[in-house]
XYZ file of C-alpha atoms in Angstrom:
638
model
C 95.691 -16.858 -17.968
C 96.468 -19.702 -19.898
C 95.889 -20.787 -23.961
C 94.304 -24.108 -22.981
C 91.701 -21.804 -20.340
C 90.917 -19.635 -22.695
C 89.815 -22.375 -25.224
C 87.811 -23.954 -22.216
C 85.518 -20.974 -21.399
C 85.118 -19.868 -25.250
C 83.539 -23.395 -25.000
C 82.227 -22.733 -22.119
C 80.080 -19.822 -23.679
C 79.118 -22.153 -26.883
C 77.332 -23.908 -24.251
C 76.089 -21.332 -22.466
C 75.137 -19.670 -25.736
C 72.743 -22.685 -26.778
C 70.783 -22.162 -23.974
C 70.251 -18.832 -23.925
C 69.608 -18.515 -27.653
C 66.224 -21.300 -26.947
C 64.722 -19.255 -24.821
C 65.330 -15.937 -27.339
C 64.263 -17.152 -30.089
C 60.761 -18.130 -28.530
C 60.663 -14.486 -27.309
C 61.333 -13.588 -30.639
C 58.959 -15.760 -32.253
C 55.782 -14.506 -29.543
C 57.008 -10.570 -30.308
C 57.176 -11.227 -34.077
C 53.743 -12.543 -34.149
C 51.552 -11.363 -31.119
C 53.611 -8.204 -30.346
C 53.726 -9.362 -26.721
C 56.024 -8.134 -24.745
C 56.081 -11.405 -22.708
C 57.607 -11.369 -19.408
C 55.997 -14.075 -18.504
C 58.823 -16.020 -21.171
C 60.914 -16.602 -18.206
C 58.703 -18.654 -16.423
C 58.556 -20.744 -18.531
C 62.170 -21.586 -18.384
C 61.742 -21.859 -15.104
C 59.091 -24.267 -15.397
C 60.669 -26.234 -17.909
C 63.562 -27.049 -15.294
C 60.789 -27.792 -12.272
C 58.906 -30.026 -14.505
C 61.652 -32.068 -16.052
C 63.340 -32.414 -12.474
C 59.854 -34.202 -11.850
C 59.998 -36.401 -14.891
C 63.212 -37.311 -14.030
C 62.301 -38.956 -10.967
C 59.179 -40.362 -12.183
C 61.029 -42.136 -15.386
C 64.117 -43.221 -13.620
C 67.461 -40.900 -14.671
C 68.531 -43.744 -16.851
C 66.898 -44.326 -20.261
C 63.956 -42.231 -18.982
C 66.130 -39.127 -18.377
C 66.008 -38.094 -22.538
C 62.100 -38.294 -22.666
C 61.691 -36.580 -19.772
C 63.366 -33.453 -20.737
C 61.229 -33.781 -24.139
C 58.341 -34.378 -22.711
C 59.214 -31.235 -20.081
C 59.130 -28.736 -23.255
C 56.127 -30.439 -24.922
C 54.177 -29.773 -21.458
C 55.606 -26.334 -20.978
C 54.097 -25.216 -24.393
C 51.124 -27.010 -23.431
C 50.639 -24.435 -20.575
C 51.796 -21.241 -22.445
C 49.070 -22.817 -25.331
C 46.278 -22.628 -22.489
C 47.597 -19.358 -20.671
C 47.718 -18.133 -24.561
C 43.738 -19.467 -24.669
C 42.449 -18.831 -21.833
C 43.968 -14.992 -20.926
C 45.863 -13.225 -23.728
C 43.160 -14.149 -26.153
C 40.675 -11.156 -24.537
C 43.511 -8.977 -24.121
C 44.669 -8.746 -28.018
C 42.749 -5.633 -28.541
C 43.987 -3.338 -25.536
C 46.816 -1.474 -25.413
C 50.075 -3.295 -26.208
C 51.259 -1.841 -22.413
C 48.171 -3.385 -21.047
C 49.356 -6.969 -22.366
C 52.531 -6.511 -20.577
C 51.067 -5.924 -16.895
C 49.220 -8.965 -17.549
C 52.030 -11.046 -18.556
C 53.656 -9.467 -15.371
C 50.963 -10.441 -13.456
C 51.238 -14.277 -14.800
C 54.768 -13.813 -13.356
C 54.191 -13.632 -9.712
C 51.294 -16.514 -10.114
C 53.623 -18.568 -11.830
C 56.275 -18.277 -9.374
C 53.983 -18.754 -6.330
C 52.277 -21.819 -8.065
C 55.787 -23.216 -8.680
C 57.180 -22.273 -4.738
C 53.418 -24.527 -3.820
C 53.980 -27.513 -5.882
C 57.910 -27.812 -5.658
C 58.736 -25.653 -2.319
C 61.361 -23.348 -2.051
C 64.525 -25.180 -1.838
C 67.078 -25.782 -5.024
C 66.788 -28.821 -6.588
C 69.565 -30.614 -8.619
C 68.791 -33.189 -11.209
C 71.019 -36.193 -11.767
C 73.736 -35.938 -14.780
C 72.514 -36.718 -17.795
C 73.442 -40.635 -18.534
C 75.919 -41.019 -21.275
C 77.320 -37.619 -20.833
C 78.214 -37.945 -17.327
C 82.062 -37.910 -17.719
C 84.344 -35.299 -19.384
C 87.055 -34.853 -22.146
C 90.614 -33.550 -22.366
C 90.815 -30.545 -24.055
C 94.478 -29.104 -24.600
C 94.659 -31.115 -21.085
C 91.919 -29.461 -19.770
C 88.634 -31.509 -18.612
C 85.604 -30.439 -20.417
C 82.296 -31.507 -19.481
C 80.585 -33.918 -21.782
C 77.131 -32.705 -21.895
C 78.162 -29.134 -22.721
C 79.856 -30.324 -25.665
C 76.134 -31.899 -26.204
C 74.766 -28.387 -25.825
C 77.242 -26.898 -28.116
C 75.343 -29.309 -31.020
C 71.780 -28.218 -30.030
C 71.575 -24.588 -30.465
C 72.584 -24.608 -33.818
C 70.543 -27.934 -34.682
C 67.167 -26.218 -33.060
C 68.529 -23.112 -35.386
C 68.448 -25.474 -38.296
C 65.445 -27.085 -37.510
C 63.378 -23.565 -36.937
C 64.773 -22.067 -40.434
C 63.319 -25.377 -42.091
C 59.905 -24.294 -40.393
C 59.894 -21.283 -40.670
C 60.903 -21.277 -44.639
C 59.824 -24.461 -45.942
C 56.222 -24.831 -44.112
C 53.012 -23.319 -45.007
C 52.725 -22.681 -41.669
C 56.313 -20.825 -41.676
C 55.095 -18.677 -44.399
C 52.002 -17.693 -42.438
C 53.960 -16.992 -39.272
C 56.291 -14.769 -41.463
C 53.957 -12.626 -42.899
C 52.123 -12.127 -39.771
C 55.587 -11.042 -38.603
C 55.340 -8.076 -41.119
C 51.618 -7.286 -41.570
C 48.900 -8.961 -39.175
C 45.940 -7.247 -40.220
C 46.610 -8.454 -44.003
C 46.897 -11.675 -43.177
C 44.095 -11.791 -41.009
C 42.063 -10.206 -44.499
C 43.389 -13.631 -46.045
C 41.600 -15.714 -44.206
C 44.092 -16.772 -42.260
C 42.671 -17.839 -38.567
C 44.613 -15.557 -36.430
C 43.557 -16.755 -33.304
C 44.796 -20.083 -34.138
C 48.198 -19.270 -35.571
C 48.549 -16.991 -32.251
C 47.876 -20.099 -30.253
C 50.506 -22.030 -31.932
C 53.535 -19.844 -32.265
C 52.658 -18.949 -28.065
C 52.750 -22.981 -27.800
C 56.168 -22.591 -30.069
C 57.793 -20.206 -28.260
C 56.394 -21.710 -24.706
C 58.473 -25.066 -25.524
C 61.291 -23.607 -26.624
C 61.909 -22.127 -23.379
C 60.807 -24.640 -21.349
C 63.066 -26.749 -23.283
C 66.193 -24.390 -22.668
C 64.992 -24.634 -19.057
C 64.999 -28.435 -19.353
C 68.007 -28.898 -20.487
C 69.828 -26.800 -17.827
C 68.586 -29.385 -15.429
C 72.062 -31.253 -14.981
C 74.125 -27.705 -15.108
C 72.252 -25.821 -12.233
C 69.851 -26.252 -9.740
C 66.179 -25.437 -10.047
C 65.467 -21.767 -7.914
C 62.289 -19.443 -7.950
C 65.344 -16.992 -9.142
C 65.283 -18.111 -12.605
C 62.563 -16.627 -14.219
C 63.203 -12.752 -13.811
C 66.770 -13.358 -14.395
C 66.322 -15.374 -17.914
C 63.741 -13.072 -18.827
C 66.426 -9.947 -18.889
C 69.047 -11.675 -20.625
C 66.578 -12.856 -23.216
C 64.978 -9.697 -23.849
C 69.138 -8.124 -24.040
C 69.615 -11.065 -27.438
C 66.210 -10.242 -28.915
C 66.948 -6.950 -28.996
C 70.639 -7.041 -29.209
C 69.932 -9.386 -32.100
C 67.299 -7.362 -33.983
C 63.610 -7.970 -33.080
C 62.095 -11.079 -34.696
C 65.602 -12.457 -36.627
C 65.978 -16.212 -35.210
C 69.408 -15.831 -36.701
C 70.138 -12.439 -35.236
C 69.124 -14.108 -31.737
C 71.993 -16.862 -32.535
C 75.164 -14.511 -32.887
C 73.553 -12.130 -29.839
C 73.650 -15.115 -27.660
C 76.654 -16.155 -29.087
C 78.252 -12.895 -28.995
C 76.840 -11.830 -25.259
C 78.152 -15.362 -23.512
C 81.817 -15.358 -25.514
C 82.295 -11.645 -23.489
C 80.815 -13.248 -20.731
C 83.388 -16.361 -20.641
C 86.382 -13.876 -21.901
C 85.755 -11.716 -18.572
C 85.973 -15.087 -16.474
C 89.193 -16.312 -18.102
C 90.692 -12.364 -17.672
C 89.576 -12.120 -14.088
C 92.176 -9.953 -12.560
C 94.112 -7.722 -14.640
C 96.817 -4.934 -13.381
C 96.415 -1.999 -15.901
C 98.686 1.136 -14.873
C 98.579 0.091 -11.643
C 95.360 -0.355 -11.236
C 93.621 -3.918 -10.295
C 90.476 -4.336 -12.844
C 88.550 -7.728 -12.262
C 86.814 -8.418 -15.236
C 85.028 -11.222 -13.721
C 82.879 -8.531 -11.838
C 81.998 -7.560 -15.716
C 79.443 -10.737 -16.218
C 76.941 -8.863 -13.623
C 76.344 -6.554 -16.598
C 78.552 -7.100 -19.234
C 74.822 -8.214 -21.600
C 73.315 -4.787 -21.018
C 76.517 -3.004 -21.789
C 76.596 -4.426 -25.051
C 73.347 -3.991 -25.705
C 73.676 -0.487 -25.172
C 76.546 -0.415 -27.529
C 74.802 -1.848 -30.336
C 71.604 0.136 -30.074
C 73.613 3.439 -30.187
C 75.651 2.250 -33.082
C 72.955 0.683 -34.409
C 69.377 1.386 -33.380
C 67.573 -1.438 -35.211
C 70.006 -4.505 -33.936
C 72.833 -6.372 -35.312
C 70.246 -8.849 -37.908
C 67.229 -6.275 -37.922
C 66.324 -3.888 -39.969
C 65.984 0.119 -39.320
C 62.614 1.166 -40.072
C 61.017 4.224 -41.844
C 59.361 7.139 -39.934
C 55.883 6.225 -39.647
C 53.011 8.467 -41.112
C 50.280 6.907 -38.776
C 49.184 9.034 -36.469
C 48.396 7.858 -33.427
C 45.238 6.854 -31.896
C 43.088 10.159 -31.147
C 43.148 11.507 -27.581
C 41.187 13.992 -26.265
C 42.863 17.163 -25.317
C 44.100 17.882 -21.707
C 41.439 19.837 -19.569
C 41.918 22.151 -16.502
C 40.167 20.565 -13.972
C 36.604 21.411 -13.644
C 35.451 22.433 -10.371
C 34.158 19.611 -9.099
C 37.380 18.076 -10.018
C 39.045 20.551 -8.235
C 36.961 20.434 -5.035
C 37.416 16.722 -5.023
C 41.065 17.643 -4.847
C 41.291 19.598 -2.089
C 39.128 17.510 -0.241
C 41.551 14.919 -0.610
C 44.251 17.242 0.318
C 42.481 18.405 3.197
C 42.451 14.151 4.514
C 45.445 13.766 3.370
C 47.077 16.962 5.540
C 44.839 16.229 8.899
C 45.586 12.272 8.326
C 48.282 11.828 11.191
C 46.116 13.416 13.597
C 43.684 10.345 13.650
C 46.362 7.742 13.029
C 48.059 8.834 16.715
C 47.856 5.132 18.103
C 49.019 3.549 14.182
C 52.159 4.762 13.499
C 52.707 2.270 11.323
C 49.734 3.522 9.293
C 51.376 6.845 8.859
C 54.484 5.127 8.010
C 52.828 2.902 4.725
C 51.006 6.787 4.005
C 54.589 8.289 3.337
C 55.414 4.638 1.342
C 51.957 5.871 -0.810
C 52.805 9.617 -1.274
C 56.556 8.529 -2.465
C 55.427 5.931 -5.146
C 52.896 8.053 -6.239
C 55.533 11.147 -7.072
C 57.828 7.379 -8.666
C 54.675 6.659 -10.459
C 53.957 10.711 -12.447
C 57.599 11.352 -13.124
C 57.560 7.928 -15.060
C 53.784 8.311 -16.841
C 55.285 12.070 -17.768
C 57.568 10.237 -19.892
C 55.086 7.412 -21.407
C 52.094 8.956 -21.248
C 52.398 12.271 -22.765
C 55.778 11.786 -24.511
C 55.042 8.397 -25.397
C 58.531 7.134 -24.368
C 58.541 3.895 -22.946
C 61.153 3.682 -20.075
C 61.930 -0.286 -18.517
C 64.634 1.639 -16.159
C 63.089 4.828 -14.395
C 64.378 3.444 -11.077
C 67.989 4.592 -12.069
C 66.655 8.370 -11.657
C 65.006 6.975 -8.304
C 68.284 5.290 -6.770
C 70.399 7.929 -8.025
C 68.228 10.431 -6.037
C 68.846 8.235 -3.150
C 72.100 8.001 -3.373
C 72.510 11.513 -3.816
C 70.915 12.268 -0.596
C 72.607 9.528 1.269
C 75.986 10.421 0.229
C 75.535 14.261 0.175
C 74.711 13.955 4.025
C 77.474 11.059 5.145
C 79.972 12.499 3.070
C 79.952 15.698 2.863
C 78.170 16.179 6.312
C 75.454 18.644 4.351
C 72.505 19.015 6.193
C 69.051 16.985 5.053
C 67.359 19.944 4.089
C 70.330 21.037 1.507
C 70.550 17.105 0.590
C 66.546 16.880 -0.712
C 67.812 20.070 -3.186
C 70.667 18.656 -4.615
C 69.813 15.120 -5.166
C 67.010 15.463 -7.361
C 69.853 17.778 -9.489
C 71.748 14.400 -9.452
C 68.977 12.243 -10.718
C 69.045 15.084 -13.107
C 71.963 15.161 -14.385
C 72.183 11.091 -15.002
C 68.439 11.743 -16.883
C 70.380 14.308 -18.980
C 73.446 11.618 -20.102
C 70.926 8.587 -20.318
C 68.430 11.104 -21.871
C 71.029 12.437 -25.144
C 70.937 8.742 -26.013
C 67.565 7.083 -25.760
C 65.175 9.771 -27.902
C 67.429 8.440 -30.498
C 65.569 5.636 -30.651
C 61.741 4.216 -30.154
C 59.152 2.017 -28.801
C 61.267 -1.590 -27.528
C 64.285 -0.406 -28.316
C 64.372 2.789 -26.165
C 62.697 0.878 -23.497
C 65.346 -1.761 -23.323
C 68.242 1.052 -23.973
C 66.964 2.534 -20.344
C 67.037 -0.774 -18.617
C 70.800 -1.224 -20.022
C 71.692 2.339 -18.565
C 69.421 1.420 -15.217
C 71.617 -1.717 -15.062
C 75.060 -0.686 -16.052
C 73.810 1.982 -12.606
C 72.657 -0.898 -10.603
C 76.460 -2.743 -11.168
C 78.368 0.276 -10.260
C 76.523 0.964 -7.169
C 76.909 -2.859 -6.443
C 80.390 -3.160 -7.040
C 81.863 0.097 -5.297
C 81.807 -0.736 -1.861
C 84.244 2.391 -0.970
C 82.139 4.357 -1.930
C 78.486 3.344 -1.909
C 78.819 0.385 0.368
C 78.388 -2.184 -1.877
C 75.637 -4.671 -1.675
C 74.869 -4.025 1.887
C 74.126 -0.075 0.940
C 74.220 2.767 3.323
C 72.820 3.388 6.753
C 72.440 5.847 8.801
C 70.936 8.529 6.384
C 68.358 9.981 9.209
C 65.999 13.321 8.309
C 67.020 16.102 10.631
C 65.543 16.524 14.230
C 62.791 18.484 13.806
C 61.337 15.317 11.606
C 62.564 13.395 14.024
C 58.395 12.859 14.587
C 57.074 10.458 11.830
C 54.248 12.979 11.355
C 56.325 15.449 10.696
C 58.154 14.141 8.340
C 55.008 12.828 6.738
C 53.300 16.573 6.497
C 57.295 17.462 4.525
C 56.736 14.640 2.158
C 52.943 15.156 1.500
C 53.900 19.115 0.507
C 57.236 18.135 -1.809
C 54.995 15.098 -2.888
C 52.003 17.528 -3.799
C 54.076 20.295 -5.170
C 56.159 18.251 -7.405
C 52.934 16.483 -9.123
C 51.660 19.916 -9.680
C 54.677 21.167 -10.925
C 54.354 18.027 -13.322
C 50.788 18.884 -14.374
C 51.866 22.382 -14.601
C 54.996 21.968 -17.017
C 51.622 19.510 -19.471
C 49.696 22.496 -19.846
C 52.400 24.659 -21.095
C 53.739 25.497 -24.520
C 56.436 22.606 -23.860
C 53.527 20.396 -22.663
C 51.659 20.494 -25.772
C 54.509 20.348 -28.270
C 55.508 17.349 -26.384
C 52.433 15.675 -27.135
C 52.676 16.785 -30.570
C 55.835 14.763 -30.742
C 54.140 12.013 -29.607
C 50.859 11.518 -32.144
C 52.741 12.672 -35.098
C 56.964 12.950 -35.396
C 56.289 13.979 -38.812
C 53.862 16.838 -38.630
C 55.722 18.049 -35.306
C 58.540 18.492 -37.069
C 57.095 20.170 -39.883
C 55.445 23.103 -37.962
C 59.407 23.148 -36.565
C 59.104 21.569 -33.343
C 62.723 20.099 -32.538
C 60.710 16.426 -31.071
C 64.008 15.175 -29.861
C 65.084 17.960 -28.015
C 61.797 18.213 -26.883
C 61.872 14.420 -25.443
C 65.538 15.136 -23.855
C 64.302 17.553 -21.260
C 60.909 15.424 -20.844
C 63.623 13.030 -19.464
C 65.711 15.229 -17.704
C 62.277 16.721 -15.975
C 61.011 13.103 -15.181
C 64.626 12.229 -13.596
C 64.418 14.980 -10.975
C 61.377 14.082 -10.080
C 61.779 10.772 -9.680
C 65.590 11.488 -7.822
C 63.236 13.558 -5.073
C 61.224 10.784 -4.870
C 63.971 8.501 -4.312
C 65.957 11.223 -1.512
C 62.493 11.596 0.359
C 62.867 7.530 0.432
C 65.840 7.115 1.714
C 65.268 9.636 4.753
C 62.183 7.902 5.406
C 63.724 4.875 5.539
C 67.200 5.746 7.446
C 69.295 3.792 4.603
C 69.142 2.675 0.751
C 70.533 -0.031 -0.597
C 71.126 -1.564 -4.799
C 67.619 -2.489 -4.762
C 66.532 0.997 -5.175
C 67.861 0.761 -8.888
C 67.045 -2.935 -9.386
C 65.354 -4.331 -12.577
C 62.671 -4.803 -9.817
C 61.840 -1.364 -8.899
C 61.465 -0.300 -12.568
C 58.889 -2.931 -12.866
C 56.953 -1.518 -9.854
C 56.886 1.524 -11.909
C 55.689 0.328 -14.817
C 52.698 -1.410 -13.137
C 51.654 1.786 -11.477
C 51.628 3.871 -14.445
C 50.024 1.149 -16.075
C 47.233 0.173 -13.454
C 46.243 3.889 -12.959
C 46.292 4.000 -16.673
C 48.615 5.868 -18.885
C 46.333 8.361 -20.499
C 44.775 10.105 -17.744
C 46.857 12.684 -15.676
C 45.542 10.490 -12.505
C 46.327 7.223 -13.129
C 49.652 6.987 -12.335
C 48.928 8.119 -8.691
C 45.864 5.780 -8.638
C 47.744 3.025 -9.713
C 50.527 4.119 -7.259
C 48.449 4.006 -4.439
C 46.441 0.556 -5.289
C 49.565 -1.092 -5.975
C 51.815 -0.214 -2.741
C 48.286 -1.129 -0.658
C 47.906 -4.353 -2.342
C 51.026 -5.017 -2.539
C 51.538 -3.869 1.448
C 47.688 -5.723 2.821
C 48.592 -9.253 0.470
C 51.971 -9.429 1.702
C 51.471 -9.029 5.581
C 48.265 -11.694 5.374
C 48.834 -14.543 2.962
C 52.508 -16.740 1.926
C 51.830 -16.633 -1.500
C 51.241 -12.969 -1.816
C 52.554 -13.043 -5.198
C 50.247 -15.001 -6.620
C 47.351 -12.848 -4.383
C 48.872 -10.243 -5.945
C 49.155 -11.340 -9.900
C 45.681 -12.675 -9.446
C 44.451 -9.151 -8.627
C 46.312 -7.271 -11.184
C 44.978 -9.919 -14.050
C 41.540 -9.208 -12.814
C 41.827 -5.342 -12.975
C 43.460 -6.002 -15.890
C 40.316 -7.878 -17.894
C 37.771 -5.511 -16.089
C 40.038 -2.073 -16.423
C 41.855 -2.071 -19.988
C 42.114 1.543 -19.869
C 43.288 1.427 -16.328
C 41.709 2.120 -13.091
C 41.763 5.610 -13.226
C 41.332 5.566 -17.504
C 38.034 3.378 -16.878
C 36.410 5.552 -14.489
C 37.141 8.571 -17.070
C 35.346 6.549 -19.829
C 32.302 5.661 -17.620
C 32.197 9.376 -16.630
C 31.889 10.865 -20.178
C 29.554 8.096 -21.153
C 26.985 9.097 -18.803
C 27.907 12.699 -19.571
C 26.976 11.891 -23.118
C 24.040 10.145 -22.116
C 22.565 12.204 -19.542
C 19.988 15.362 -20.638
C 21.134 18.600 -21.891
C 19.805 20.302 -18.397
C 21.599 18.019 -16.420
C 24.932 18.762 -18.255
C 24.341 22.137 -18.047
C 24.025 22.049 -14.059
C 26.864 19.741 -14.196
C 28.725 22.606 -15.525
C 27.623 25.247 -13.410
């Protein structure tokens, strides 16, 4: 560790810091203005990169190589203008969660569509010419063209406060920031200014991803991973502050480049390598800052809203045709392996069903009738594999004693996550959960002694009476089945409907003296042990578990599910559960570009479903109830 190193990477994350900030601020721009959660914002960095790699070659990497990379952004907000046109445009007026599986969807087409037209392999552009070399710094050699990137992220900074303060256009795009509907009373064209700041925030990251293109090498990898440190300065930052996104980049890639230079360091004789920090050092500041402050560094807390919610109608016992349906299902469901004798692999994708569908209700108890948006359920799920893994190759417990006491483990990291998220709301507490999911996934990673690392665990086998795959499908089916009862169950209690109460109204819950936060802090801790049997029942079936089980990844698979099904019926998470894991299971064994099968599918059920599968079909039910003759209702009834 040397004086003239640790000036190099501090420069080092100046550069890094330009970059990351383009890409924020568009996300902070589209969030501002649409209230978009866009996750679709990291394709278009990665897009940015593929296209100007293509320019490049086309132009020549001499005096073309600067108009390429311009004309890289330029086309990039071209496409997120059309995308903006063409699909978010009908999907303004459902549910802000709705917009979010759709700009997941545009995710996997993206990345397939990319993987067609450019192939799979990494591609390097040439250095950029004039910046080629490097400088001495403190006799050091620095590269050139970050010292180039160094100047652009505060000149775009510039450049975006003169547009966004000294333009008409600025002005409009700042009050929509604060009150849409008003300025849509105005006059004002909405559709047209959402069009634009889309385009705007489209270039900018394709422009950040055009740029990068003599630092790294073009890889379908990009997008998911830019979109999570984006979202971490956005939010770190203070949602919809350009300037706030500057000092969280800034702040996030100086830690970053301070944990490279410290690498190794003995502390009491212990060996720390800091360098091992950068995996997650973004999220663990982020979760610093939102529990010392909740609103961001540059935002601004906001008052206790008096809105209360959109109505819902009241949760019903099931009638009885509801409930014969259910035990008919039940009843398939129980004498399933019996026909499925020559298909074991059939009975093997049934348990993969019945475990995302318990994944799938112990995350929608949390959104749906607490209205707490979670982006990192899967740490409950991983930690309930874990538990089980370790409990049995450690401590040489049997499997049976395992599935009890790793959904206690889930628990328990529910109840430490849980203390800190209800203390916050809407993006915030969902990207407070992905920083604790995260800071979970690096641990696990990292501690190869003790959780094997990256390469997991093996050997975690169910005991030899479910040695059989049907019998260990008829166990999962009855802790599946009893724990989404127990679920329902625990809605239609006292708890359940103060819970909800929470939910439509903070204010009037707590009047009547309903303690909402408490209230939310066991929702969690409930959710997390279901979700940690979920993820123990997965890692038998499975004979090992790996990090993946708590990746950014799986937490996404969650959040589709809930969010197919449809988050305000009691059966859409389990019908989104199961139509995902098919689709995803039948697209991926029969096409190469699954993903884009895939995203395709979702974006359709997503224009034809709002509500949700499962949230539709309730809809279409009560309006021909409503419509149908008072004597057919009544023998409806009976």
């Amino acid at each position: 560790m040397s004086f003239s190193g640790f000036i190099v990477q501090l420069l080092n994350g100046l550069a890094g810091a330009s970059s990351l900030f383009l890409v924020a601020a568009g996300l902070s721009l589209i969030f501002g203005v649409t209230r978009i959660v866009n996750f679709a914002h990291g394709s278009f960095f990665m897009v940015g990169i593929y296209i100007a790699y293509t320019l490049v070659e086309k132009l020549g990497g001499g005096l073309g190589f600067w108009p390429a990379l311009l004309l890289a952004a330029v086309a990039t907000g071209i496409i997120g203008a059309l995308i903006e046109m063409v699909l978010l445009r009908r999907i303004y007026k459902a549910p802000e969660l709705f917009q979010l599986l759709a700009t997941f969807a545009l995710v996997l087409v993206i990345k397939d569509l990319v993987l067609y037209l450019w192939g799979p392999d990494e591609l390097l552009g040439p250095r950029a010419p004039g910046l080629a070399g490097s400088v001495e710094i403190l006799g050091r050699q620095f590269p050139s063209y970050d010292l180039f990137l160094i100047v652009v992220g505060p000149m775009v900074l510039g450049l975006l406060w003169l547009l966004l303060t000294r333009t008409r256009w600025g002005t409009l795009v700042r009050a929509a920031t604060q009150d849409r509907e008003m300025v849509s009373a105005l006059g004002v064209n909405q559709a047209w200014l959402f069009t634009a700041v889309f385009a705007l925030g489209a270039m900018l990251a394709g422009l950040g991803g055009a740029l990068q293109l003599p630092r790294e090498p073009a890889t379908l990898e990009m997008d998911l991973h830019t979109i999570g440190s984006a979202f971490v300065v956005v939010v770190v930052g203070g949602m919809g502050s350009i300037p706030g996104a500057y000092a969280a980049a800034l702040l996030i890639s100086e830690i970053k480049a301070i944990c490279i230079w410290l690498g190794v360091v003995e502390i009491f004789g212990y060996s720390i390598s800091f360098s091992k920090l950068t995996l997650v050092a973004d999220f663990l500041v982020m979760a610093i800052v939102l529990v010392w402050r909740p609103w961001g560094l540059f935002g601004r807390p906001q008052a206790p809203s008096r809105y209360v919610g959109m109505q819902e109608e009241p949760l019903r016992k099931g009638s009885r045709a509801y409930l014969a349906a259910a035990a008919v299902l039940g009843l398939v469901l129980a004498t399933m392996p019996l026909f499925t004798v020559n298909s074991p692999y059939t009975t093997v994708l049934m348990i993969d069903l019945l475990i995302a569908a318990l994944f799938a209700a112990s995350l929608h108890f949390i959104m749906g009738p607490a209205g707490m948006h979670s982006f990192g359920h899967a740490a409950y799920f991983g930690l309930g594999a874990y538990g089980a893994a370790l409990l049995v190759r450690s401590s040489g417990l049997p499997m049976e004693a395992a599935l009890v006491l790793a959904p206690l483990v889930a628990a328990l990291g529910a109840f430490v996550y849980g203390w800190f998220a209800v203390r916050l709301s809407g993006v915030y507490l969902a990207m407070l959960t992905l920083a604790f999911a995260q800071i979970t996934w690096a641990i696990t990673y990292q501690w190869d002694s003790f959780t094997g690392g990256s390469n997991g665990l093996t050997g975690v086998w169910p005991s030899e009476w479910l040695s059989d795959k049907r019998m260990y499908y008829w166990l999962t089916l009855a802790l599946v089945a009893g724990a989404v009862l127990w679920l329902r169950r625990v809605l239609f209690s006292p708890f359940g409907y103060a819970l909800r109460a929470g939910r439509d109204s903070v204010l009037r819950a707590d009047a009547i003296g309903i303690d909402v936060k408490r209230m939310q802090w066991t929702a969690f801790v409930i959710a997390g042990a279901a979700a940690g049997l979920a993820g123990s029942l997965y890692a038998f079936s499975k004979g090992s578990i790996s990090p993946e089980s708590l990746s950014v990844g799986k937490s996404v698979d969650g959040l589709v599910m809930v969010l197919l099904g449809g988050i305000q019926t009691l059966a859409g998470p389990v019908v989104g559960a199961v139509t995902f894991t098919w689709l995803h299971d039948t697209v991926a064994r029969n096409t190469d570009y699954w993903r884009a099968m895939l995203g395709a599918i979702i974006l359709l059920l997503v224009l034809l479903f709002p509500q949700g599968i499962a949230g539709s079909a309730k809809l279409l039910f009560d309006r021909l109830r409503r419509k149908a003759p008072p004597a057919k209702i009544e023998e409806v009834k009976a």
